[in-house]
JSON list of C-alpha atoms in Angstrom, two decimals:
[
{"chain": "Q", "resi": 364, "resn": "MET", "atom": "CA", "xyz": [-82.14, -66.97, 72.29]},
{"chain": "Q", "resi": 365, "resn": "ASN", "atom": "CA", "xyz": [-78.77, -68.28, 73.36]},
{"chain": "Q", "resi": 366, "resn": "ARG", "atom": "CA", "xyz": [-76.06, -66.09, 71.73]},
{"chain": "Q", "resi": 367, "resn": "SER", "atom": "CA", "xyz": [-73.06, -67.75, 73.27]},
{"chain": "Q", "resi": 368, "resn": "PHE", "atom": "CA", "xyz": [-72.53, -69.92, 70.26]},
{"chain": "Q", "resi": 369, "resn": "LEU", "atom": "CA", "xyz": [-72.12, -66.75, 68.16]},
{"chain": "Q", "resi": 370, "resn": "ILE", "atom": "CA", "xyz": [-69.46, -65.14, 70.38]},
{"chain": "Q", "resi": 371, "resn": "LEU", "atom": "CA", "xyz": [-67.08, -68.04, 70.16]},
{"chain": "Q", "resi": 372, "resn": "PRO", "atom": "CA", "xyz": [-66.68, -67.99, 66.36]},
{"chain": "Q", "resi": 373, "resn": "ILE", "atom": "CA", "xyz": [-66.14, -64.23, 66.41]},
{"chain": "Q", "resi": 374, "resn": "LEU", "atom": "CA", "xyz": [-63.34, -64.56, 68.93]},
{"chain": "Q", "resi": 375, "resn": "VAL", "atom": "CA", "xyz": [-61.80, -67.34, 66.91]},
{"chain": "Q", "resi": 376, "resn": "LEU", "atom": "CA", "xyz": [-61.93, -65.39, 63.58]},
{"chain": "Q", "resi": 377, "resn": "THR", "atom": "CA", "xyz": [-60.62, -62.06, 64.94]},
{"chain": "Q", "resi": 378, "resn": "PRO", "atom": "CA", "xyz": [-56.93, -63.12, 65.20]},
{"chain": "Q", "resi": 379, "resn": "LEU", "atom": "CA", "xyz": [-57.12, -64.61, 61.73]},
{"chain": "Q", "resi": 380, "resn": "VAL", "atom": "CA", "xyz": [-58.36, -61.35, 60.20]},
{"chain": "Q", "resi": 381, "resn": "ALA", "atom": "CA", "xyz": [-55.73, -59.34, 62.02]},
{"chain": "Q", "resi": 382, "resn": "ALA", "atom": "CA", "xyz": [-53.03, -61.67, 60.83]},
{"chain": "Q", "resi": 383, "resn": "ASN", "atom": "CA", "xyz": [-54.21, -61.45, 57.22]},
{"chain": "Q", "resi": 384, "resn": "SER", "atom": "CA", "xyz": [-54.35, -57.61, 57.25]},
{"chain": "Q", "resi": 385, "resn": "ALA", "atom": "CA", "xyz": [-50.66, -57.09, 58.34]},
{"chain": "Q", "resi": 386, "resn": "PRO", "atom": "CA", "xyz": [-48.34, -55.62, 55.53]},
{"chain": "Q", "resi": 387, "resn": "THR", "atom": "CA", "xyz": [-45.87, -57.90, 53.81]},
{"chain": "Q", "resi": 388, "resn": "VAL", "atom": "CA", "xyz": [-42.20, -56.77, 54.11]},
{"chain": "Q", "resi": 389, "resn": "THR", "atom": "CA", "xyz": [-39.90, -57.78, 51.21]},
{"chain": "Q", "resi": 390, "resn": "PRO", "atom": "CA", "xyz": [-36.30, -58.31, 52.35]},
{"chain": "Q", "resi": 391, "resn": "LYS", "atom": "CA", "xyz": [-33.59, -56.27, 50.48]},
{"chain": "Q", "resi": 392, "resn": "PRO", "atom": "CA", "xyz": [-31.05, -58.27, 48.52]},
{"chain": "Q", "resi": 393, "resn": "LYS", "atom": "CA", "xyz": [-27.58, -58.29, 49.95]},
{"chain": "Q", "resi": 394, "resn": "VAL", "atom": "CA", "xyz": [-25.05, -56.39, 47.78]},
{"chain": "Q", "resi": 395, "resn": "VAL", "atom": "CA", "xyz": [-21.69, -58.07, 47.57]},
{"chain": "Q", "resi": 396, "resn": "ALA", "atom": "CA", "xyz": [-18.76, -55.92, 46.31]},
{"chain": "Q", "resi": 397, "resn": "PRO", "atom": "CA", "xyz": [-16.81, -57.53, 43.46]},
{"chain": "Q", "resi": 398, "resn": "ALA", "atom": "CA", "xyz": [-13.39, -58.72, 44.26]},
{"chain": "Q", "resi": 399, "resn": "VAL", "atom": "CA", "xyz": [-10.60, -56.41, 42.98]},
{"chain": "Q", "resi": 400, "resn": "LYS", "atom": "CA", "xyz": [-7.50, -58.10, 41.72]},
{"chain": "Q", "resi": 401, "resn": "ALA", "atom": "CA", "xyz": [-4.31, -56.40, 42.79]},
{"chain": "Q", "resi": 402, "resn": "PRO", "atom": "CA", "xyz": [-2.18, -55.25, 39.82]},
{"chain": "Q", "resi": 403, "resn": "ALA", "atom": "CA", "xyz": [0.92, -57.14, 39.08]},
{"chain": "Q", "resi": 404, "resn": "ALA", "atom": "CA", "xyz": [4.14, -55.46, 40.08]},
{"chain": "Q", "resi": 405, "resn": "ILE", "atom": "CA", "xyz": [5.77, -53.46, 37.22]},
{"chain": "Q", "resi": 406, "resn": "LYS", "atom": "CA", "xyz": [9.36, -54.33, 36.70]},
{"chain": "Q", "resi": 407, "resn": "PRO", "atom": "CA", "xyz": [11.58, -51.40, 35.58]},
{"chain": "Q", "resi": 408, "resn": "LYS", "atom": "CA", "xyz": [13.19, -51.80, 32.17]},
{"chain": "Q", "resi": 409, "resn": "VAL", "atom": "CA", "xyz": [16.90, -51.84, 32.48]},
{"chain": "Q", "resi": 410, "resn": "VAL", "atom": "CA", "xyz": [18.76, -50.23, 29.55]},
{"chain": "Q", "resi": 411, "resn": "ALA", "atom": "CA", "xyz": [22.30, -51.25, 29.17]},
{"chain": "Q", "resi": 412, "resn": "PRO", "atom": "CA", "xyz": [24.72, -48.29, 29.05]},
{"chain": "Q", "resi": 413, "resn": "PRO", "atom": "CA", "xyz": [26.52, -47.72, 25.74]},
{"chain": "Q", "resi": 414, "resn": "ALA", "atom": "CA", "xyz": [29.90, -49.23, 25.32]},
{"chain": "Q", "resi": 415, "resn": "THR", "atom": "CA", "xyz": [32.71, -46.97, 26.38]},
{"chain": "Q", "resi": 416, "resn": "ASN", "atom": "CA", "xyz": [34.27, -47.11, 22.94]},
{"chain": "Q", "resi": 417, "resn": "ALA", "atom": "CA", "xyz": [31.02, -46.24, 21.07]},
{"chain": "Q", "resi": 418, "resn": "LYS", "atom": "CA", "xyz": [30.99, -42.90, 19.18]},
{"chain": "Q", "resi": 419, "resn": "VAL", "atom": "CA", "xyz": [28.18, -40.51, 20.05]},
{"chain": "Q", "resi": 420, "resn": "PRO", "atom": "CA", "xyz": [27.08, -38.62, 16.89]},
{"chain": "Q", "resi": 421, "resn": "GLN", "atom": "CA", "xyz": [27.44, -34.85, 17.11]},
{"chain": "Q", "resi": 422, "resn": "VAL", "atom": "CA", "xyz": [24.56, -32.84, 15.56]},
{"chain": "Q", "resi": 423, "resn": "LYS", "atom": "CA", "xyz": [25.81, -29.58, 14.09]},
{"chain": "Q", "resi": 424, "resn": "PRO", "atom": "CA", "xyz": [23.23, -26.77, 14.11]},
{"chain": "Q", "resi": 425, "resn": "PRO", "atom": "CA", "xyz": [22.39, -25.35, 10.67]},
{"chain": "Q", "resi": 426, "resn": "ARG", "atom": "CA", "xyz": [24.23, -22.18, 9.74]},
{"chain": "Q", "resi": 427, "resn": "ILE", "atom": "CA", "xyz": [22.01, -19.23, 8.90]},
{"chain": "Q", "resi": 428, "resn": "LYS", "atom": "CA", "xyz": [23.38, -17.47, 5.88]},
{"chain": "Q", "resi": 429, "resn": "PRO", "atom": "CA", "xyz": [23.31, -13.68, 6.29]},
{"chain": "Q", "resi": 430, "resn": "PRO", "atom": "CA", "xyz": [21.69, -11.57, 3.57]},
{"chain": "Q", "resi": 431, "resn": "ALA", "atom": "CA", "xyz": [23.74, -10.54, 0.58]},
{"chain": "Q", "resi": 432, "resn": "GLY", "atom": "CA", "xyz": [26.11, -7.72, 1.36]},
{"chain": "Q", "resi": 433, "resn": "MET", "atom": "CA", "xyz": [26.27, -8.60, 5.05]},
{"chain": "Q", "resi": 434, "resn": "ASP", "atom": "CA", "xyz": [29.06, -10.71, 6.49]},
{"chain": "Q", "resi": 435, "resn": "ASP", "atom": "CA", "xyz": [28.94, -12.72, 9.70]},
{"chain": "Q", "resi": 436, "resn": "HIS", "atom": "CA", "xyz": [30.30, -9.84, 11.73]},
{"chain": "Q", "resi": 437, "resn": "ASP", "atom": "CA", "xyz": [27.54, -7.55, 10.53]},
{"chain": "Q", "resi": 438, "resn": "HIS", "atom": "CA", "xyz": [24.91, -10.21, 11.11]},
{"chain": "Q", "resi": 439, "resn": "ASP", "atom": "CA", "xyz": [25.98, -10.80, 14.70]},
{"chain": "Q", "resi": 440, "resn": "HIS", "atom": "CA", "xyz": [25.85, -7.12, 15.54]},
{"chain": "Q", "resi": 441, "resn": "GLY", "atom": "CA", "xyz": [22.66, -6.27, 13.70]},
{"chain": "Q", "resi": 442, "resn": "ALA", "atom": "CA", "xyz": [24.28, -4.05, 11.09]},
{"chain": "Q", "resi": 443, "resn": "THR", "atom": "CA", "xyz": [22.31, -3.00, 8.05]},
{"chain": "Q", "resi": 444, "resn": "GLY", "atom": "CA", "xyz": [24.82, -4.36, 5.59]},
{"chain": "Q", "resi": 445, "resn": "THR", "atom": "CA", "xyz": [25.67, -1.01, 4.03]},
{"chain": "Q", "resi": 446, "resn": "ASP", "atom": "CA", "xyz": [28.96, -0.65, 2.27]},
{"chain": "Q", "resi": 447, "resn": "PRO", "atom": "CA", "xyz": [31.45, 0.62, 4.90]},
{"chain": "Q", "resi": 448, "resn": "ASN", "atom": "CA", "xyz": [33.47, 2.24, 2.12]},
{"chain": "Q", "resi": 449, "resn": "LYS", "atom": "CA", "xyz": [30.53, 4.26, 0.82]},
{"chain": "Q", "resi": 450, "resn": "PRO", "atom": "CA", "xyz": [30.94, 7.94, 1.70]},
{"chain": "Q", "resi": 451, "resn": "ILE", "atom": "CA", "xyz": [28.28, 9.54, 3.85]},
{"chain": "Q", "resi": 452, "resn": "ASP", "atom": "CA", "xyz": [25.88, 11.75, 1.89]},
{"chain": "Q", "resi": 453, "resn": "PRO", "atom": "CA", "xyz": [24.06, 13.92, 4.44]},
{"chain": "Q", "resi": 454, "resn": "VAL", "atom": "CA", "xyz": [22.22, 15.94, 1.80]},
{"chain": "Q", "resi": 455, "resn": "GLY", "atom": "CA", "xyz": [21.08, 12.91, -0.19]},
{"chain": "Q", "resi": 456, "resn": "ASP", "atom": "CA", "xyz": [19.98, 11.05, 2.92]},
{"chain": "Q", "resi": 457, "resn": "SER", "atom": "CA", "xyz": [18.12, 14.13, 4.13]},
{"chain": "Q", "resi": 458, "resn": "LEU", "atom": "CA", "xyz": [16.34, 14.50, 0.79]},
{"chain": "Q", "resi": 459, "resn": "ASP", "atom": "CA", "xyz": [15.23, 10.86, 0.85]},
{"chain": "Q", "resi": 460, "resn": "PHE", "atom": "CA", "xyz": [13.89, 11.33, 4.36]},
{"chain": "Q", "resi": 461, "resn": "LEU", "atom": "CA", "xyz": [12.05, 14.53, 3.41]},
{"chain": "Q", "resi": 462, "resn": "TRP", "atom": "CA", "xyz": [10.43, 12.91, 0.38]},
{"chain": "Q", "resi": 463, "resn": "LYS", "atom": "CA", "xyz": [9.16, 10.06, 2.55]},
{"chain": "Q", "resi": 464, "resn": "GLN", "atom": "CA", "xyz": [7.78, 12.55, 5.05]},
{"chain": "Q", "resi": 465, "resn": "SER", "atom": "CA", "xyz": [6.07, 14.51, 2.29]},
{"chain": "Q", "resi": 466, "resn": "ASP", "atom": "CA", "xyz": [4.37, 11.31, 1.10]},
{"chain": "Q", "resi": 467, "resn": "VAL", "atom": "CA", "xyz": [3.13, 10.64, 4.62]},
{"chain": "Q", "resi": 468, "resn": "ALA", "atom": "CA", "xyz": [1.75, 14.17, 4.94]},
{"chain": "Q", "resi": 469, "resn": "PHE", "atom": "CA", "xyz": [0.11, 13.95, 1.51]},
{"chain": "Q", "resi": 470, "resn": "HIS", "atom": "CA", "xyz": [-1.67, 10.66, 2.24]},
{"chain": "Q", "resi": 471, "resn": "GLU", "atom": "CA", "xyz": [-2.84, 12.04, 5.58]},
{"chain": "Q", "resi": 472, "resn": "GLY", "atom": "CA", "xyz": [-4.30, 15.06, 3.77]},
{"chain": "Q", "resi": 473, "resn": "ASP", "atom": "CA", "xyz": [-1.92, 17.44, 5.54]},
{"chain": "Q", "resi": 474, "resn": "TYR", "atom": "CA", "xyz": [-1.13, 19.58, 2.50]},
{"chain": "Q", "resi": 475, "resn": "PRO", "atom": "CA", "xyz": [0.33, 22.56, 4.43]},
{"chain": "Q", "resi": 476, "resn": "THR", "atom": "CA", "xyz": [2.97, 20.32, 6.00]},
{"chain": "Q", "resi": 477, "resn": "ALA", "atom": "CA", "xyz": [3.69, 18.68, 2.66]},
{"chain": "Q", "resi": 478, "resn": "VAL", "atom": "CA", "xyz": [4.25, 22.11, 1.08]},
{"chain": "Q", "resi": 479, "resn": "LYS", "atom": "CA", "xyz": [6.66, 23.09, 3.86]},
{"chain": "Q", "resi": 480, "resn": "ILE", "atom": "CA", "xyz": [8.60, 19.89, 3.27]},
{"chain": "Q", "resi": 481, "resn": "HIS", "atom": "CA", "xyz": [8.86, 20.58, -0.48]},
{"chain": "Q", "resi": 482, "resn": "ARG", "atom": "CA", "xyz": [10.10, 24.07, 0.23]},
{"chain": "Q", "resi": 483, "resn": "ALA", "atom": "CA", "xyz": [12.81, 22.48, 2.37]},
{"chain": "Q", "resi": 484, "resn": "ILE", "atom": "CA", "xyz": [13.62, 20.00, -0.39]},
{"chain": "Q", "resi": 485, "resn": "VAL", "atom": "CA", "xyz": [14.21, 22.65, -3.06]},
{"chain": "Q", "resi": 486, "resn": "THR", "atom": "CA", "xyz": [16.26, 24.65, -0.59]},
{"chain": "Q", "resi": 487, "resn": "LEU", "atom": "CA", "xyz": [18.60, 21.70, -0.21]},
{"chain": "Q", "resi": 488, "resn": "ASP", "atom": "CA", "xyz": [18.41, 20.78, -3.90]},
{"chain": "Q", "resi": 489, "resn": "PRO", "atom": "CA", "xyz": [17.23, 23.57, -6.24]},
{"chain": "Q", "resi": 490, "resn": "THR", "atom": "CA", "xyz": [17.49, 21.16, -9.20]},
{"chain": "Q", "resi": 491, "resn": "ASP", "atom": "CA", "xyz": [14.69, 18.91, -7.91]},
{"chain": "Q", "resi": 492, "resn": "THR", "atom": "CA", "xyz": [12.15, 19.82, -10.58]},
{"chain": "Q", "resi": 493, "resn": "GLU", "atom": "CA", "xyz": [9.68, 17.19, -9.40]},
{"chain": "Q", "resi": 494, "resn": "SER", "atom": "CA", "xyz": [9.50, 18.81, -5.99]},
{"chain": "Q", "resi": 495, "resn": "PHE", "atom": "CA", "xyz": [8.69, 22.16, -7.59]},
{"chain": "Q", "resi": 496, "resn": "GLY", "atom": "CA", "xyz": [5.87, 20.52, -9.54]},
{"chain": "Q", "resi": 497, "resn": "VAL", "atom": "CA", "xyz": [4.39, 18.66, -6.56]},
{"chain": "Q", "resi": 498, "resn": "GLY", "atom": "CA", "xyz": [4.62, 21.70, -4.30]},
{"chain": "Q", "resi": 499, "resn": "ALA", "atom": "CA", "xyz": [2.91, 23.90, -6.89]},
{"chain": "Q", "resi": 500, "resn": "TRP", "atom": "CA", "xyz": [0.12, 21.37, -7.37]},
{"chain": "Q", "resi": 501, "resn": "LEU", "atom": "CA", "xyz": [-0.45, 21.19, -3.61]},
{"chain": "Q", "resi": 502, "resn": "LEU", "atom": "CA", "xyz": [-0.62, 24.98, -3.34]},
{"chain": "Q", "resi": 503, "resn": "TRP", "atom": "CA", "xyz": [-3.06, 25.14, -6.26]},
{"chain": "Q", "resi": 504, "resn": "SER", "atom": "CA", "xyz": [-5.20, 22.45, -4.59]},
{"chain": "Q", "resi": 505, "resn": "MET", "atom": "CA", "xyz": [-5.30, 24.64, -1.47]},
{"chain": "Q", "resi": 506, "resn": "GLU", "atom": "CA", "xyz": [-6.61, 27.55, -3.58]},
{"chain": "Q", "resi": 507, "resn": "LYS", "atom": "CA", "xyz": [-3.27, 29.35, -3.21]},
{"chain": "Q", "resi": 508, "resn": "LYS", "atom": "CA", "xyz": [-2.88, 29.92, -6.93]},
{"chain": "Q", "resi": 509, "resn": "SER", "atom": "CA", "xyz": [-0.55, 32.90, -6.75]},
{"chain": "Q", "resi": 510, "resn": "GLU", "atom": "CA", "xyz": [1.78, 31.00, -4.42]},
{"chain": "Q", "resi": 511, "resn": "ALA", "atom": "CA", "xyz": [1.67, 28.05, -6.80]},
{"chain": "Q", "resi": 512, "resn": "ARG", "atom": "CA", "xyz": [2.73, 30.28, -9.70]},
{"chain": "Q", "resi": 513, "resn": "ASP", "atom": "CA", "xyz": [5.49, 31.83, -7.55]},
{"chain": "Q", "resi": 514, "resn": "PHE", "atom": "CA", "xyz": [6.81, 28.38, -6.69]},
{"chain": "Q", "resi": 515, "resn": "ILE", "atom": "CA", "xyz": [6.94, 27.46, -10.39]},
{"chain": "Q", "resi": 516, "resn": "ASP", "atom": "CA", "xyz": [8.70, 30.74, -11.17]},
{"chain": "Q", "resi": 517, "resn": "GLN", "atom": "CA", "xyz": [11.25, 29.91, -8.47]},
{"chain": "Q", "resi": 518, "resn": "GLY", "atom": "CA", "xyz": [11.88, 26.58, -10.16]},
{"chain": "Q", "resi": 519, "resn": "LEU", "atom": "CA", "xyz": [12.32, 28.18, -13.58]},
{"chain": "Q", "resi": 520, "resn": "ALA", "atom": "CA", "xyz": [14.72, 30.75, -12.14]},
{"chain": "Q", "resi": 521, "resn": "SER", "atom": "CA", "xyz": [16.81, 27.95, -10.63]},
{"chain": "Q", "resi": 522, "resn": "ASN", "atom": "CA", "xyz": [16.61, 25.74, -13.75]},
{"chain": "Q", "resi": 523, "resn": "PRO", "atom": "CA", "xyz": [16.21, 28.01, -16.79]},
{"chain": "Q", "resi": 524, "resn": "ASN", "atom": "CA", "xyz": [17.74, 25.50, -19.22]},
{"chain": "Q", "resi": 525, "resn": "ASP", "atom": "CA", "xyz": [16.13, 22.34, -17.86]},
{"chain": "Q", "resi": 526, "resn": "ALA", "atom": "CA", "xyz": [13.61, 20.76, -20.25]},
{"chain": "Q", "resi": 527, "resn": "GLU", "atom": "CA", "xyz": [11.84, 18.92, -17.44]},
{"chain": "Q", "resi": 528, "resn": "MET", "atom": "CA", "xyz": [11.38, 22.11, -15.40]},
{"chain": "Q", "resi": 529, "resn": "TRP", "atom": "CA", "xyz": [9.65, 23.76, -18.37]},
{"chain": "Q", "resi": 530, "resn": "ASN", "atom": "CA", "xyz": [7.51, 20.64, -18.79]},
{"chain": "Q", "resi": 531, "resn": "VAL", "atom": "CA", "xyz": [6.53, 20.86, -15.10]},
{"chain": "Q", "resi": 532, "resn": "ALA", "atom": "CA", "xyz": [5.71, 24.54, -15.50]},
{"chain": "Q", "resi": 533, "resn": "ALA", "atom": "CA", "xyz": [3.60, 23.88, -18.60]},
{"chain": "Q", "resi": 534, "resn": "GLN", "atom": "CA", "xyz": [1.55, 21.22, -16.80]},
{"chain": "Q", "resi": 535, "resn": "GLN", "atom": "CA", "xyz": [0.89, 23.65, -13.97]},
{"chain": "Q", "resi": 536, "resn": "TYR", "atom": "CA", "xyz": [-0.23, 26.29, -16.49]},
{"chain": "Q", "resi": 537, "resn": "ASP", "atom": "CA", "xyz": [-2.54, 23.72, -18.10]},
{"chain": "Q", "resi": 538, "resn": "LEU", "atom": "CA", "xyz": [-4.00, 23.06, -14.66]},
{"chain": "Q", "resi": 539, "resn": "GLU", "atom": "CA", "xyz": [-4.64, 26.78, -14.28]},
{"chain": "Q", "resi": 540, "resn": "LYS", "atom": "CA", "xyz": [-6.12, 26.86, -17.81]},
{"chain": "Q", "resi": 541, "resn": "SER", "atom": "CA", "xyz": [-3.46, 29.37, -18.80]},
{"chain": "Q", "resi": 542, "resn": "PHE", "atom": "CA", "xyz": [-3.16, 27.72, -22.21]},
{"chain": "Q", "resi": 543, "resn": "ALA", "atom": "CA", "xyz": [-1.06, 30.41, -23.86]},
{"chain": "Q", "resi": 544, "resn": "ASP", "atom": "CA", "xyz": [1.56, 30.13, -21.11]},
{"chain": "Q", "resi": 545, "resn": "ALA", "atom": "CA", "xyz": [1.34, 26.34, -21.31]},
{"chain": "Q", "resi": 546, "resn": "LYS", "atom": "CA", "xyz": [1.96, 26.37, -25.07]},
{"chain": "Q", "resi": 547, "resn": "THR", "atom": "CA", "xyz": [5.03, 28.58, -24.62]},
{"chain": "Q", "resi": 548, "resn": "ALA", "atom": "CA", "xyz": [6.40, 26.40, -21.83]},
{"chain": "Q", "resi": 549, "resn": "TYR", "atom": "CA", "xyz": [5.85, 23.17, -23.78]},
{"chain": "Q", "resi": 550, "resn": "LEU", "atom": "CA", "xyz": [7.59, 24.66, -26.81]},
{"chain": "Q", "resi": 551, "resn": "LYS", "atom": "CA", "xyz": [10.54, 25.61, -24.61]},
{"chain": "Q", "resi": 552, "resn": "SER", "atom": "CA", "xyz": [10.68, 22.10, -23.17]},
{"chain": "Q", "resi": 553, "resn": "VAL", "atom": "CA", "xyz": [10.64, 20.52, -26.64]},
{"chain": "Q", "resi": 554, "resn": "GLU", "atom": "CA", "xyz": [13.35, 22.91, -27.80]},
{"chain": "Q", "resi": 555, "resn": "LEU", "atom": "CA", "xyz": [15.60, 22.11, -24.83]},
{"chain": "Q", "resi": 556, "resn": "SER", "atom": "CA", "xyz": [15.08, 18.37, -25.44]},
{"chain": "Q", "resi": 557, "resn": "LYS", "atom": "CA", "xyz": [17.13, 18.81, -28.65]},
{"chain": "Q", "resi": 558, "resn": "GLY", "atom": "CA", "xyz": [15.24, 16.40, -30.85]},
{"chain": "Q", "resi": 559, "resn": "LYS", "atom": "CA", "xyz": [14.66, 13.86, -28.08]},
{"chain": "Q", "resi": 560, "resn": "ALA", "atom": "CA", "xyz": [11.34, 15.12, -26.77]},
{"chain": "Q", "resi": 561, "resn": "PRO", "atom": "CA", "xyz": [9.15, 12.17, -25.75]},
{"chain": "Q", "resi": 562, "resn": "GLU", "atom": "CA", "xyz": [5.88, 11.49, -27.52]},
{"chain": "Q", "resi": 563, "resn": "LEU", "atom": "CA", "xyz": [3.80, 12.42, -24.47]},
{"chain": "Q", "resi": 564, "resn": "LEU", "atom": "CA", "xyz": [5.42, 15.85, -24.18]},
{"chain": "Q", "resi": 565, "resn": "ARG", "atom": "CA", "xyz": [4.68, 16.61, -27.81]},
{"chain": "Q", "resi": 566, "resn": "ARG", "atom": "CA", "xyz": [1.08, 15.47, -27.43]},
{"chain": "Q", "resi": 567, "resn": "ARG", "atom": "CA", "xyz": [0.71, 17.93, -24.57]},
{"chain": "Q", "resi": 568, "resn": "LEU", "atom": "CA", "xyz": [2.12, 20.65, -26.79]},
{"chain": "Q", "resi": 569, "resn": "ALA", "atom": "CA", "xyz": [-0.42, 19.84, -29.52]},
{"chain": "Q", "resi": 570, "resn": "HIS", "atom": "CA", "xyz": [-3.32, 19.94, -27.05]},
{"chain": "Q", "resi": 571, "resn": "SER", "atom": "CA", "xyz": [-2.22, 23.18, -25.40]},
{"chain": "Q", "resi": 572, "resn": "ALA", "atom": "CA", "xyz": [-1.71, 24.81, -28.81]},
{"chain": "Q", "resi": 573, "resn": "GLU", "atom": "CA", "xyz": [-5.26, 23.81, -29.78]},
{"chain": "Q", "resi": 574, "resn": "HIS", "atom": "CA", "xyz": [-6.66, 25.20, -26.52]},
{"chain": "Q", "resi": 575, "resn": "ALA", "atom": "CA", "xyz": [-4.70, 28.40, -27.03]},
{"chain": "Q", "resi": 576, "resn": "GLY", "atom": "CA", "xyz": [-6.24, 28.77, -30.48]},
{"chain": "Q", "resi": 577, "resn": "ASP", "atom": "CA", "xyz": [-3.08, 27.94, -32.43]},
{"chain": "Q", "resi": 578, "resn": "LEU", "atom": "CA", "xyz": [-4.58, 25.21, -34.63]},
{"chain": "Q", "resi": 579, "resn": "ALA", "atom": "CA", "xyz": [-1.73, 25.46, -37.14]},
{"chain": "Q", "resi": 580, "resn": "LEU", "atom": "CA", "xyz": [0.87, 24.50, -34.51]},
{"chain": "Q", "resi": 581, "resn": "SER", "atom": "CA", "xyz": [-1.43, 21.79, -33.17]},
{"chain": "Q", "resi": 582, "resn": "GLU", "atom": "CA", "xyz": [-1.93, 20.26, -36.63]},
{"chain": "Q", "resi": 583, "resn": "GLN", "atom": "CA", "xyz": [1.78, 20.40, -37.42]},
{"chain": "Q", "resi": 584, "resn": "THR", "atom": "CA", "xyz": [2.65, 18.70, -34.13]},
{"chain": "Q", "resi": 585, "resn": "TRP", "atom": "CA", "xyz": [0.15, 15.89, -34.73]},
{"chain": "Q", "resi": 586, "resn": "THR", "atom": "CA", "xyz": [1.41, 15.50, -38.30]},
{"chain": "Q", "resi": 587, "resn": "ASP", "atom": "CA", "xyz": [4.97, 15.04, -37.08]},
{"chain": "Q", "resi": 588, "resn": "LEU", "atom": "CA", "xyz": [3.82, 12.51, -34.49]},
{"chain": "Q", "resi": 589, "resn": "VAL", "atom": "CA", "xyz": [1.88, 10.46, -37.06]},
{"chain": "Q", "resi": 590, "resn": "ARG", "atom": "CA", "xyz": [4.94, 10.38, -39.30]},
{"chain": "Q", "resi": 591, "resn": "GLU", "atom": "CA", "xyz": [7.20, 9.18, -36.47]},
{"chain": "Q", "resi": 592, "resn": "PHE", "atom": "CA", "xyz": [4.65, 6.84, -34.85]},
{"chain": "Q", "resi": 593, "resn": "PRO", "atom": "CA", "xyz": [2.53, 5.49, -37.72]},
{"chain": "Q", "resi": 594, "resn": "ALA", "atom": "CA", "xyz": [1.00, 2.74, -35.57]},
{"chain": "Q", "resi": 595, "resn": "SER", "atom": "CA", "xyz": [-0.47, 5.20, -33.06]},
{"chain": "Q", "resi": 596, "resn": "ASP", "atom": "CA", "xyz": [-4.23, 5.53, -33.52]},
{"chain": "Q", "resi": 597, "resn": "VAL", "atom": "CA", "xyz": [-4.27, 8.27, -30.88]},
{"chain": "Q", "resi": 598, "resn": "ASP", "atom": "CA", "xyz": [-2.07, 10.52, -32.99]},
{"chain": "Q", "resi": 599, "resn": "LYS", "atom": "CA", "xyz": [-4.02, 9.75, -36.18]},
{"chain": "Q", "resi": 600, "resn": "ASN", "atom": "CA", "xyz": [-7.39, 10.47, -34.59]},
{"chain": "Q", "resi": 601, "resn": "ASN", "atom": "CA", "xyz": [-6.23, 13.76, -33.10]},
{"chain": "Q", "resi": 602, "resn": "LEU", "atom": "CA", "xyz": [-4.70, 14.85, -36.41]},
{"chain": "Q", "resi": 603, "resn": "ALA", "atom": "CA", "xyz": [-7.98, 14.17, -38.24]},
{"chain": "Q", "resi": 604, "resn": "ARG", "atom": "CA", "xyz": [-9.94, 16.01, -35.56]},
{"chain": "Q", "resi": 605, "resn": "VAL", "atom": "CA", "xyz": [-7.74, 19.13, -35.66]},
{"chain": "Q", "resi": 606, "resn": "LYS", "atom": "CA", "xyz": [-7.83, 19.17, -39.47]},
{"chain": "Q", "resi": 607, "resn": "ASN", "atom": "CA", "xyz": [-11.62, 19.17, -39.33]},
{"chain": "Q", "resi": 608, "resn": "LEU", "atom": "CA", "xyz": [-11.51, 22.07, -36.90]},
{"chain": "Q", "resi": 609, "resn": "ARG", "atom": "CA", "xyz": [-9.28, 24.06, -39.23]},
{"chain": "Q", "resi": 610, "resn": "ASN", "atom": "CA", "xyz": [-11.47, 23.33, -42.24]},
{"chain": "Q", "resi": 611, "resn": "LYS", "atom": "CA", "xyz": [-14.68, 24.10, -40.40]},
{"chain": "Q", "resi": 612, "resn": "PRO", "atom": "CA", "xyz": [-16.24, 27.26, -41.81]},
{"chain": "Q", "resi": 613, "resn": "VAL", "atom": "CA", "xyz": [-16.34, 30.20, -39.46]},
{"chain": "Q", "resi": 614, "resn": "GLU", "atom": "CA", "xyz": [-19.89, 31.02, -38.47]}
]
């Protein structure tokens, strides 16, 4: 069989197949940068100078008024504004300082230091009855009861005719539950008050008398208070209570 007629078509078709099998390449689009417009030139703004005869307003800074009692001279030099004519009181200033220090020690729980400060206070001013009372209370709180009583005795020796000192002593005795001593001290305080004893002091006397077993004095004190302060329910209630105690049969 003659195969030459078959070879010719194969040779003719081979280039066509090769051409059809080649990959197709897609051309990339050409990127064109946008045109940038140059900015317009900025013209400087020309401000005309003020006329030579124009008045320029002057702004005056506000004046800071110094605190009352302080003039400008004091304010400029940082003075405290104290009266320059006031005499210096070294003892009074020292007492104020010591009281402040005692408060600091008390709030810090440093009772020993506070007691030392109060001893210094009464050394400078033996008439400071409050310091005697605070110092005694601190000593009692530290379980130094004999020292507390000694401190009160020192205050009474320095202020034997002071109603407030006897009141302070009586409150300390109440704290110690020495009610007989408290009753005596309250009575002394009321006596030294010369008819001007405050209601609270007399209430304390009535309570201490009751605790000391002197119900007659307690009832009489409450009776006097009710007469002078008729609107006080506290006095009325205590009077009724003490009367009931006195009328209660002894078992």
